[in-house]
């Protein structure tokens, strides 16, 4: 059965693997591409063919698994003693899970001030060694780079070149599901690796003649962390969409090129716009994504209003992570009256508003 | 692409739907079946072919989506004004999500004493109306039954006959992935609907000649909620595996029949055994499931020791829910030292234990 092949096995001819590469898989990829039935009408584009790529249904709950399966497989092939990353969130969860299956030690280094236990629950349960340091995130990443070689541990932060190569498979799956590329492709931009990876995927299959046209790439930063849009690093990025709260994106250049050469753009959306899209996805399509994921839909709404996206187009929005990663945002963004009612039929029907 | 067809569309010939049934889909089903690479060796069965069915990768994070897609589709077909359920957990999340996509109101009724906001975050964000009542769970379900007809709302608790019909598709997917049925099939038992549904699926494809042999069905209750094993309802069920903390299973008879006629059994596992399996899955296979899901693996270990499962067999364990539904259990079950270390290479390497 198609879906039971490991992701990098399925696309091996497009990836840097050989028969000698041991494939470490958790059932990643092959995520649903779901068609909107309500949301496009609610944003004034009833003729739009709008699809959501549900990357939160990957094994550890985010798109990171696509790149991590390749990064960890290559680390095993290279004979690494373990893997290491500086991360407070989705990267650490993904790294720890694949390392567990591979039988490698996993070290997660993070700034002592940013230890949110809920976000680390996955890495901890998978058995990673989590080490807070007395310094900020940049210092954590610096230390990771400093010690990796000597310790024979492979860095699996996004500077690992295999991460983006694995992530480009998302583009292949979208093309296979639609039978063509979408006209417009919308995606959140934080570290800017994902938009770069999808561009690689679309470009590769366009150049090999599998699609007639590659999509216009639209990337959306959060306004409080919009380094690329503002043309300069942001010292203290701030946004409700924590997974894209990054002030100096690692893949800045490649992301800008992806947008420019495809005829798209990189823009920003406000926290209010992200929150609105986040709730709209849940209430009108039954999709619960991470707040940051909703930046793709918030951006689509903005570009539609601006006339940069045509209302009857074929559009794909990537929803990068699972809303279950951040239940607090769901509760904070909803007002709900939980006053108990009497356990009687009449009272209940009244409370239901019927 | 195979995986982009709605679940009940894919298996329509085996399900009670017609051309008039509007199909409400969130991308449910088609979940990975992942082969163990470490765990079987750690439990003394290195020759075992052991597979995990990752039902937590369904859109709302649990197996409930398989039945809910059918229940909500049929509710729309019947012209319901809304849907209603008594639930504190996975059922409410699934009902609320599918109802949102269908444009139906969803009412979630629950005992006032059992409002755990984290567990309700999904239902609330999807826009369900959550109503606590001054009474226990049984009273909530009683009220739901009392008012449903008059209010023209469809009950989507497990008494809804379409729920189990939809859930049996899990058996079809396992058969397709393996090219045959497993010899042993292990699954947690709470309300006992899921083991009953899988038995229907295996039996249906066995009777239609698609498989030569149906698997032996092994169901596992938590010891503190083991009504079927003890042969009597449990007044105050207690277990760490909250999703199977049920004292009087709705599908009791069908579940017993499933075990008996397939040559399997229903047994119980202790909270310690469940916790051990839960951690083993994470640490050795990189799988983060709900605590209750791990009852299937805890049971497998117990039956292997008892000689009821042969060590070189073909086995499938269903992992019913996503671990992200319950991050607290992950944190509580792990001991971790988060004392910060100096931001210096030497200190870090020492902390890593290298």
XYZ file of C-alpha atoms in Angstrom:
708
model
C 0.000 0.000 0.000
C 1.268 3.365 -1.104
C 1.094 5.069 2.269
C 3.046 2.361 4.055
C 6.290 3.080 2.204
C 8.625 5.334 4.168
C 8.576 8.903 2.842
C 12.183 9.000 1.671
C 11.817 5.546 0.132
C 8.856 6.763 -1.874
C 10.816 9.668 -3.358
C 14.279 8.145 -3.236
C 15.199 9.109 -6.808
C 14.859 12.801 -5.878
C 16.765 12.575 -2.598
C 20.420 12.147 -1.582
C 20.107 8.553 -0.400
C 21.743 5.343 -1.567
C 21.206 1.644 -0.962
C 23.595 2.032 1.976
C 21.359 4.546 3.750
C 19.398 2.910 6.594
C 15.909 4.381 6.500
C 14.537 5.588 9.833
C 10.794 6.144 9.503
C 7.932 6.902 11.878
C 5.157 6.945 9.277
C 5.861 10.575 8.271
C 4.452 12.301 5.191
C 1.459 11.231 3.103
C -0.581 13.834 4.981
C -4.110 14.711 3.848
C -4.781 17.499 1.359
C -8.277 18.596 2.313
C -10.570 20.774 0.196
C -12.271 23.757 1.796
C -16.056 23.606 1.766
C -16.855 26.786 3.720
C -13.870 29.040 4.355
C -13.372 30.258 0.797
C -16.991 31.431 0.694
C -16.598 33.219 4.008
C -13.638 35.189 2.649
C -15.512 36.212 -0.484
C -14.029 33.736 -2.941
C -16.770 31.181 -3.544
C -15.181 30.143 -6.842
C -11.815 29.376 -5.264
C -10.512 25.813 -5.235
C -8.801 25.959 -1.861
C -6.859 23.080 -0.296
C -5.207 22.680 3.083
C -2.126 20.490 3.524
C -2.424 19.086 7.053
C 1.189 18.795 8.142
C 0.145 18.591 11.787
C -0.866 14.986 11.115
C 2.774 13.950 10.842
C 3.914 11.548 13.613
C 5.307 14.193 15.979
C 2.697 16.776 15.008
C 4.567 19.026 12.593
C 6.168 19.311 9.138
C 9.594 18.903 10.743
C 9.270 15.128 10.429
C 9.747 15.309 6.645
C 13.241 16.679 7.005
C 14.124 14.825 10.174
C 13.605 11.363 8.680
C 16.333 12.182 6.159
C 18.626 13.991 8.613
C 18.523 11.125 11.116
C 18.856 8.434 8.436
C 21.976 10.183 7.121
C 23.353 10.589 10.652
C 23.026 6.831 11.194
C 24.685 6.196 7.826
C 27.580 8.469 8.840
C 28.048 6.556 12.094
C 27.104 9.390 14.436
C 27.120 8.677 18.188
C 24.101 10.897 18.648
C 22.303 13.986 17.421
C 22.028 17.451 18.899
C 19.893 20.533 18.362
C 19.194 23.901 19.895
C 15.412 24.078 20.068
C 12.496 24.859 22.332
C 9.755 23.332 20.218
C 8.851 21.278 17.175
C 12.432 20.533 16.091
C 13.312 18.972 19.439
C 10.206 16.755 19.366
C 10.947 15.505 15.885
C 14.667 14.980 16.496
C 14.032 13.095 19.739
C 11.442 10.781 18.167
C 13.523 9.764 15.156
C 16.632 9.415 17.323
C 14.708 7.068 19.650
C 13.761 4.812 16.762
C 17.324 4.924 15.406
C 18.780 4.077 18.803
C 20.796 7.309 18.878
C 21.175 9.610 21.860
C 19.493 12.972 21.346
C 20.602 16.176 23.083
C 18.311 19.199 23.194
C 20.025 22.432 24.240
C 17.912 25.463 25.098
C 18.079 28.794 26.940
C 17.257 28.356 30.652
C 14.734 31.199 30.495
C 12.677 29.483 27.794
C 11.908 26.112 29.331
C 8.184 25.636 28.688
C 7.585 22.120 29.969
C 4.496 21.544 27.844
C 6.483 22.189 24.682
C 9.204 19.810 25.860
C 6.909 16.976 26.939
C 7.478 15.105 23.697
C 11.278 15.328 23.666
C 11.417 14.292 27.322
C 9.155 11.272 26.881
C 11.059 10.131 23.777
C 14.099 9.998 26.068
C 16.102 13.004 24.865
C 18.582 14.619 27.231
C 17.304 18.169 27.684
C 19.933 20.646 28.876
C 19.113 24.292 29.689
C 22.058 26.702 29.443
C 22.629 30.076 31.049
C 22.447 32.013 27.808
C 20.086 32.917 24.981
C 19.047 30.882 21.936
C 21.850 32.182 19.718
C 24.403 31.141 22.344
C 22.788 27.678 22.529
C 23.137 27.240 18.765
C 26.712 28.554 18.889
C 27.639 25.997 21.554
C 26.003 23.215 19.575
C 28.151 24.112 16.554
C 31.244 24.345 18.749
C 31.069 20.898 20.281
C 29.339 18.748 17.631
C 32.431 17.579 15.744
C 34.491 16.712 18.799
C 31.597 14.798 20.343
C 30.739 12.984 17.085
C 27.153 14.136 17.320
C 25.305 15.340 14.228
C 23.591 18.733 14.309
C 19.964 18.430 13.243
C 19.035 22.092 13.386
C 18.058 23.569 10.029
C 21.733 24.121 9.182
C 21.716 20.373 8.550
C 21.480 20.251 4.730
C 19.256 17.168 4.661
C 16.400 18.844 6.498
C 15.287 21.009 3.563
C 15.830 18.183 1.094
C 13.394 16.009 3.035
C 10.893 18.818 3.427
C 10.577 19.347 -0.308
C 8.590 16.086 -0.521
C 5.560 18.077 0.638
C 5.490 19.694 -2.810
C 5.569 16.302 -4.518
C 2.583 15.100 -2.511
C 0.546 18.204 -3.327
C 1.243 17.742 -7.035
C 0.272 14.060 -6.879
C -2.957 14.825 -5.044
C -4.045 17.634 -7.372
C -2.673 16.125 -10.572
C -0.959 19.487 -11.121
C 0.638 22.248 -9.080
C -1.615 24.832 -7.443
C -1.537 28.326 -8.955
C -0.890 29.959 -5.599
C 0.983 28.397 -2.721
C 0.712 29.966 0.773
C 2.933 29.098 3.726
C 4.022 30.574 7.072
C 7.583 31.916 7.222
C 9.639 31.721 10.404
C 13.129 30.392 9.837
C 12.211 30.440 6.109
C 13.365 26.873 5.503
C 9.975 25.445 4.629
C 9.119 27.868 1.820
C 12.620 27.277 0.444
C 12.156 23.519 0.581
C 8.748 23.591 -1.136
C 10.199 25.790 -3.878
C 12.934 23.203 -4.429
C 10.294 20.500 -4.751
C 8.059 22.403 -7.149
C 11.054 23.560 -9.206
C 12.543 20.082 -9.422
C 9.341 18.538 -10.755
C 8.781 21.509 -13.069
C 12.278 21.168 -14.505
C 11.836 17.429 -14.930
C 8.616 18.063 -16.852
C 6.232 16.520 -14.327
C 4.276 19.769 -14.070
C 3.727 22.452 -16.701
C 3.954 25.349 -14.281
C 5.266 25.894 -10.763
C 3.110 27.837 -8.297
C 3.585 31.400 -7.181
C 5.094 31.153 -3.704
C 3.506 33.373 -1.041
C 5.232 33.357 2.339
C 3.884 35.087 5.439
C 5.859 36.274 8.445
C 4.238 37.459 11.655
C 4.361 41.268 11.785
C 6.316 41.274 15.047
C 8.963 38.972 13.547
C 9.026 40.141 9.934
C 12.750 40.324 9.252
C 12.528 39.574 5.539
C 9.661 42.023 4.948
C 11.477 44.748 6.871
C 14.833 43.898 5.319
C 16.663 43.629 8.630
C 16.966 41.180 11.525
C 14.561 41.771 14.424
C 16.366 41.830 17.760
C 13.373 40.909 19.935
C 10.731 39.234 17.774
C 7.277 39.036 19.322
C 4.156 37.232 18.145
C 1.359 35.004 19.383
C 2.473 32.580 16.646
C 5.449 31.292 18.641
C 6.634 28.716 16.104
C 7.472 31.544 13.659
C 8.837 33.963 16.288
C 12.244 34.193 14.639
C 14.153 37.420 14.126
C 16.901 36.306 11.775
C 15.751 33.500 9.444
C 18.401 30.919 8.543
C 17.093 30.491 4.968
C 16.473 34.185 4.315
C 18.180 34.379 0.893
C 16.714 31.181 -0.509
C 13.233 32.167 0.652
C 13.429 35.572 -1.001
C 14.604 33.937 -4.196
C 11.778 31.399 -4.003
C 9.187 34.165 -3.776
C 10.790 36.384 -6.405
C 11.541 33.877 -9.122
C 8.114 32.238 -8.789
C 6.233 35.529 -9.116
C 5.091 35.459 -5.478
C 6.113 37.519 -2.493
C 6.904 37.501 1.200
C 4.557 39.630 3.275
C 3.574 39.920 6.913
C 0.330 39.419 8.826
C -0.668 40.795 12.215
C -1.388 38.687 15.276
C -5.045 39.693 14.976
C -5.142 38.442 11.396
C -3.470 35.166 12.414
C -5.871 34.683 15.324
C -8.854 35.362 13.060
C -7.658 32.765 10.526
C -6.897 30.271 13.315
C -10.480 30.472 14.587
C -11.976 30.525 11.095
C -10.188 27.268 10.210
C -11.573 25.579 13.323
C -15.125 26.917 13.127
C -15.710 26.636 9.387
C -13.533 23.683 8.355
C -13.050 21.684 11.563
C -9.270 22.102 11.395
C -7.280 22.653 14.590
C -3.781 23.880 13.704
C -0.976 25.598 15.577
C -1.471 29.380 15.685
C 1.583 29.909 13.468
C 0.130 27.592 10.815
C -2.811 29.942 10.363
C -0.445 32.616 9.024
C -0.807 30.972 5.608
C -4.572 31.510 5.598
C -4.276 34.983 7.150
C -1.903 35.869 4.323
C -4.216 34.433 1.693
C -7.058 36.609 3.000
C -4.810 39.676 2.880
C -3.597 38.995 -0.662
C -7.107 38.273 -1.874
C -8.238 41.678 -0.590
C -5.207 43.291 -2.224
C -6.036 41.673 -5.559
C -2.758 39.731 -5.673
C -4.605 36.403 -5.572
C -7.497 35.836 -7.977
C -10.769 34.733 -6.330
C -11.357 31.713 -8.583
C -7.821 30.335 -8.373
C -6.449 26.933 -7.364
C -4.741 27.574 -4.022
C -2.928 25.437 -1.445
C -2.248 26.615 2.115
C 0.194 24.611 4.212
C -0.870 24.173 7.853
C 2.462 23.331 9.420
C 1.620 22.024 12.884
C -1.015 20.353 15.062
C -3.163 22.551 17.280
C -2.777 20.013 20.085
C 0.782 21.319 20.497
C -0.714 24.465 21.995
C -4.095 23.928 23.701
C -3.635 27.099 25.769
C -3.999 29.279 22.680
C -7.255 27.535 21.856
C -8.657 28.234 25.305
C -7.362 31.814 25.480
C -8.860 32.675 22.115
C -12.345 31.423 22.975
C -14.900 32.840 25.345
C -17.064 30.209 26.867
C -19.608 30.192 29.670
C -19.245 27.033 31.737
C -21.877 27.741 34.392
C -23.536 24.402 35.200
C -27.221 23.984 34.469
C -29.733 21.864 36.366
C -29.882 18.258 35.217
C -33.375 18.608 33.774
C -34.501 18.385 30.173
C -36.211 21.767 30.147
C -33.195 23.578 31.601
C -30.837 21.866 29.198
C -32.880 22.710 26.115
C -32.991 26.320 27.276
C -29.207 26.349 27.749
C -28.841 24.984 24.233
C -30.747 28.021 22.987
C -33.450 25.931 21.340
C -4.246 9.785 -5.146
C -5.476 6.993 -2.928
C -5.117 8.832 0.341
C -7.063 11.878 -0.837
C -10.342 10.000 -1.134
C -12.578 10.418 1.897
C -12.520 7.342 4.121
C -16.154 6.364 3.674
C -15.906 7.003 -0.068
C -12.993 4.599 -0.260
C -14.941 1.789 1.395
C -18.434 2.805 0.302
C -19.430 -0.691 -0.844
C -19.008 -1.959 2.718
C -20.815 0.919 4.400
C -24.441 2.043 4.721
C -24.170 5.029 2.388
C -25.884 5.851 -0.878
C -25.397 8.404 -3.631
C -27.671 10.678 -1.622
C -25.338 10.725 1.393
C -23.329 13.961 1.541
C -19.810 13.009 2.607
C -18.318 15.088 5.418
C -14.575 14.443 5.578
C -11.632 15.947 7.439
C -8.936 13.720 5.950
C -9.615 10.887 8.431
C -8.265 7.344 8.121
C -5.370 6.146 5.972
C -3.236 6.221 9.111
C 0.275 4.730 9.106
C 0.910 1.113 10.024
C 4.463 1.226 11.347
C 6.721 -1.775 11.915
C 8.522 -2.135 15.223
C 12.307 -2.148 14.968
C 13.218 -2.297 18.656
C 10.296 -2.965 20.982
C 9.705 -6.610 20.051
C 13.330 -7.396 20.845
C 13.071 -5.625 24.187
C 10.100 -7.795 25.157
C 11.892 -11.010 24.240
C 10.282 -11.628 20.854
C 12.955 -10.770 18.306
C 11.269 -12.914 15.671
C 7.924 -11.146 16.005
C 6.560 -9.106 13.105
C 4.963 -6.352 15.139
C 3.029 -3.415 13.680
C 1.478 -0.346 15.275
C -1.616 1.284 13.787
C -1.231 4.994 14.575
C -4.814 6.133 15.047
C -3.651 9.260 16.858
C -2.732 10.682 13.452
C -6.384 11.092 12.562
C -7.484 14.748 12.133
C -8.750 15.278 15.688
C -6.130 12.994 17.221
C -8.041 9.764 17.811
C -9.740 6.776 16.181
C -13.133 8.382 16.850
C -12.872 10.210 13.511
C -13.470 6.974 11.584
C -16.927 6.571 13.040
C -17.738 10.252 13.280
C -17.321 10.915 9.554
C -20.114 8.415 8.927
C -22.303 9.495 11.865
C -22.169 13.164 10.843
C -22.633 12.424 7.146
C -25.759 10.423 7.964
C -27.003 13.169 10.308
C -26.738 15.682 7.455
C -28.512 13.263 5.128
C -31.321 12.897 7.673
C -31.726 16.666 7.882
C -30.651 17.045 11.532
C -30.563 20.543 13.021
C -27.497 19.667 15.026
C -25.695 16.887 16.846
C -25.318 16.183 20.547
C -23.139 13.998 22.737
C -22.328 13.388 26.378
C -18.537 13.365 26.489
C -15.557 14.762 28.311
C -12.894 13.834 25.782
C -12.134 12.403 22.349
C -15.751 11.975 21.244
C -16.550 15.637 21.840
C -13.496 16.757 19.859
C -14.364 14.566 16.902
C -18.079 15.429 16.931
C -17.366 19.160 17.140
C -14.868 19.095 14.257
C -17.062 17.183 11.809
C -20.103 19.239 12.821
C -18.152 22.434 12.094
C -17.332 21.262 8.585
C -20.934 20.134 8.040
C -22.292 23.457 9.252
C -24.240 21.764 12.056
C -24.484 22.981 15.619
C -22.762 20.657 18.095
C -23.779 20.340 21.751
C -21.433 18.722 24.264
C -23.047 17.821 27.592
C -20.853 16.826 30.510
C -20.906 16.501 34.298
C -19.965 19.797 35.951
C -17.416 18.062 38.159
C -15.471 16.710 35.173
C -14.703 19.846 33.189
C -11.013 19.516 32.344
C -10.450 22.523 30.129
C -7.432 21.036 28.347
C -9.498 18.083 27.206
C -12.229 20.426 25.965
C -9.945 22.862 24.129
C -10.667 21.224 20.798
C -14.454 21.135 21.083
C -14.491 24.740 22.256
C -12.297 26.014 19.424
C -14.315 24.110 16.819
C -17.269 26.131 18.069
C -19.268 23.510 19.958
C -21.634 24.629 22.691
C -20.280 23.004 25.855
C -22.834 22.659 28.668
C -21.931 21.286 32.113
C -24.832 19.808 34.070
C -25.318 19.283 37.791
C -25.177 15.509 37.600
C -22.908 12.615 36.703
C -21.999 11.204 33.303
C -24.847 8.678 33.249
C -27.331 11.473 33.920
C -25.786 13.516 31.099
C -26.254 10.649 28.653
C -29.791 10.082 29.929
C -30.678 13.726 29.309
C -29.158 13.599 25.847
C -31.393 10.635 24.981
C -34.398 12.384 26.503
C -34.234 15.561 24.466
C -32.631 14.511 21.156
C -35.790 13.649 19.226
C -37.767 16.702 20.265
C -34.867 19.011 19.442
C -34.156 17.302 16.100
C -30.534 16.799 17.074
C -28.755 13.529 16.313
C -27.000 11.693 19.135
C -23.407 10.898 18.159
C -22.411 8.966 21.253
C -21.522 5.343 20.594
C -25.208 4.390 20.712
C -25.276 5.959 17.235
C -25.170 2.834 15.010
C -22.996 4.459 12.338
C -20.065 5.020 14.667
C -19.002 1.348 14.804
C -19.683 0.880 11.100
C -17.209 3.638 10.287
C -14.653 2.367 12.770
C -14.460 -1.051 11.124
C -12.533 0.562 8.234
C -9.427 0.363 10.427
C -9.456 -3.401 9.875
C -9.647 -2.949 6.099
C -6.615 -0.656 6.115
C -4.557 -3.092 8.183
C -5.370 -5.917 5.768
C -4.459 -3.750 2.764
C -1.164 -2.705 4.309
C -0.104 -6.224 5.323
C -1.605 -8.024 2.338
C -3.284 -10.314 4.880
C -4.766 -10.134 8.362
C -2.415 -10.244 11.358
C -2.482 -13.444 13.421
C -3.001 -11.541 16.668
C -4.790 -8.236 17.007
C -4.397 -6.209 20.234
C -6.539 -3.230 21.215
C -7.483 -1.246 24.346
C -11.013 -1.798 25.658
C -12.967 1.000 27.330
C -16.488 1.330 26.006
C -15.692 -1.819 23.966
C -16.921 -0.340 20.686
C -13.587 -0.325 18.911
C -12.791 -4.040 19.358
C -16.347 -4.777 18.209
C -15.937 -2.592 15.134
C -12.588 -4.123 14.131
C -14.092 -7.586 14.500
C -16.892 -6.571 12.131
C -14.313 -5.390 9.604
C -12.121 -8.481 9.798
C -15.152 -10.777 9.714
C -16.701 -8.992 6.751
C -13.558 -9.319 4.621
C -13.038 -12.891 5.796
C -16.602 -13.837 4.834
C -16.219 -12.130 1.464
C -13.037 -14.131 0.846
C -10.609 -11.217 0.875
C -8.594 -12.852 3.664
C -8.093 -16.538 4.413
C -8.191 -16.134 8.154
C -9.380 -13.480 10.617
C -7.108 -12.525 13.517
C -7.489 -13.582 17.125
C -8.894 -10.516 18.890
C -7.181 -9.566 22.159
C -8.778 -6.705 24.071
C -7.332 -5.115 27.192
C -9.177 -3.244 29.907
C -7.440 -1.263 32.621
C -7.490 -3.258 35.856
C -9.330 -0.507 37.716
C -12.057 -0.433 35.073
C -12.214 -4.099 34.048
C -15.966 -4.703 33.958
C -15.878 -7.372 31.261
C -13.004 -9.274 32.870
C -14.716 -9.172 36.266
C -18.107 -9.917 34.787
C -19.845 -6.984 36.466
C -20.093 -3.205 36.052
C -17.580 -1.172 38.082
C -19.279 1.624 40.030
C -16.242 3.871 40.368
C -13.704 2.955 37.694
C -10.191 4.294 38.275
C -7.135 4.255 36.020
C -4.336 6.471 34.763
C -5.580 5.566 31.260
C -8.497 7.992 31.408
C -9.807 7.326 27.893
C -10.699 3.760 28.917
C -11.927 4.622 32.426
C -15.386 3.174 31.819
C -17.251 0.987 34.294
C -20.108 -0.292 32.141
C -19.077 -0.692 28.481
C -21.796 0.034 25.913
C -20.613 -2.722 23.534
C -19.948 -5.320 26.226
C -21.777 -8.245 24.551
C -20.407 -7.658 21.052
C -16.868 -7.303 22.414
C -17.063 -10.570 24.333
C -18.388 -12.305 21.249
C -15.586 -10.802 19.145
C -12.948 -12.193 21.491
C -14.604 -15.575 21.928
C -15.485 -16.432 18.359
C -12.068 -15.303 17.073
C -10.140 -17.427 19.581
C -8.869 -14.392 21.487
C -9.762 -13.007 24.896
C -10.433 -9.928 26.949
C -7.986 -9.421 29.785
C -6.887 -6.572 32.021
C -3.583 -4.773 32.553
C -2.465 -2.735 35.540
C -1.677 0.970 35.456
C 1.993 0.095 36.009
C 1.953 -2.183 32.986
C 0.252 0.505 30.883
C 2.743 3.146 32.010
C 5.656 0.845 31.234
C 4.339 0.197 27.707
C 3.632 3.920 27.195
C 7.255 4.802 27.953
C 8.634 1.849 26.024
C 6.765 2.946 22.887
C 8.224 6.448 23.144
C 11.772 5.486 24.039
C 12.240 2.527 21.726
C 9.978 3.346 18.762
C 9.576 7.136 18.883
C 5.802 6.827 19.259
C 3.916 9.205 21.545
C 0.417 7.852 22.201
C -2.281 8.497 24.765
C -1.738 6.477 27.961
C -4.860 4.389 27.268
C -3.516 3.441 23.818
C -0.558 1.711 25.425
C -2.914 -0.838 26.983
C -2.707 -2.778 23.710
C 1.075 -3.149 24.037
C 0.891 -3.783 27.792
C -1.560 -6.572 27.040
C 0.640 -8.011 24.312
C 3.551 -8.196 26.758
C 1.353 -9.940 29.316
C 0.009 -12.506 26.826
C 3.470 -13.164 25.446
C 4.694 -14.006 28.939
C 1.639 -16.214 29.485
C 2.343 -18.094 26.268
C -0.966 -17.056 24.691
C 0.837 -15.161 21.917
C 3.625 -16.901 20.024
C 6.919 -14.965 19.910
C 7.394 -15.166 16.129
C 3.847 -14.178 15.206
C 2.458 -11.431 12.984
C 0.867 -8.957 15.418
C -0.889 -5.605 15.131
C -1.447 -3.289 18.091
C -3.847 -0.384 17.664
C -2.678 2.857 19.295
C -5.957 4.691 19.565
C -5.021 8.295 20.385
C -2.355 10.974 20.103
C -0.085 11.578 23.097
C -0.442 15.315 22.554
C -3.956 14.999 23.981
C -2.373 14.475 27.384
C 1.060 16.131 27.772
C 0.732 16.084 31.563
C 1.030 12.305 31.664
C 4.234 12.530 29.645
C 5.747 14.984 32.099
C 4.527 13.173 35.197
C 5.927 9.864 34.019
C 9.431 11.216 33.349
C 12.083 12.352 35.752
C 14.259 15.049 34.333
C 16.888 17.344 35.809
C 16.541 20.829 34.332
C 19.248 22.597 36.322
C 20.862 25.103 33.932
C 24.540 24.675 33.053
C 27.085 27.388 32.294
C 27.106 28.430 28.634
C 30.566 26.979 28.009
C 31.564 24.089 25.785
C 33.343 22.172 28.531
C 30.397 22.403 30.936
C 27.943 21.409 28.253
C 29.907 18.340 27.193
C 30.113 17.306 30.833
C 26.356 17.728 31.243
C 25.854 15.585 28.162
C 27.754 12.821 29.924
C 30.381 12.564 27.188
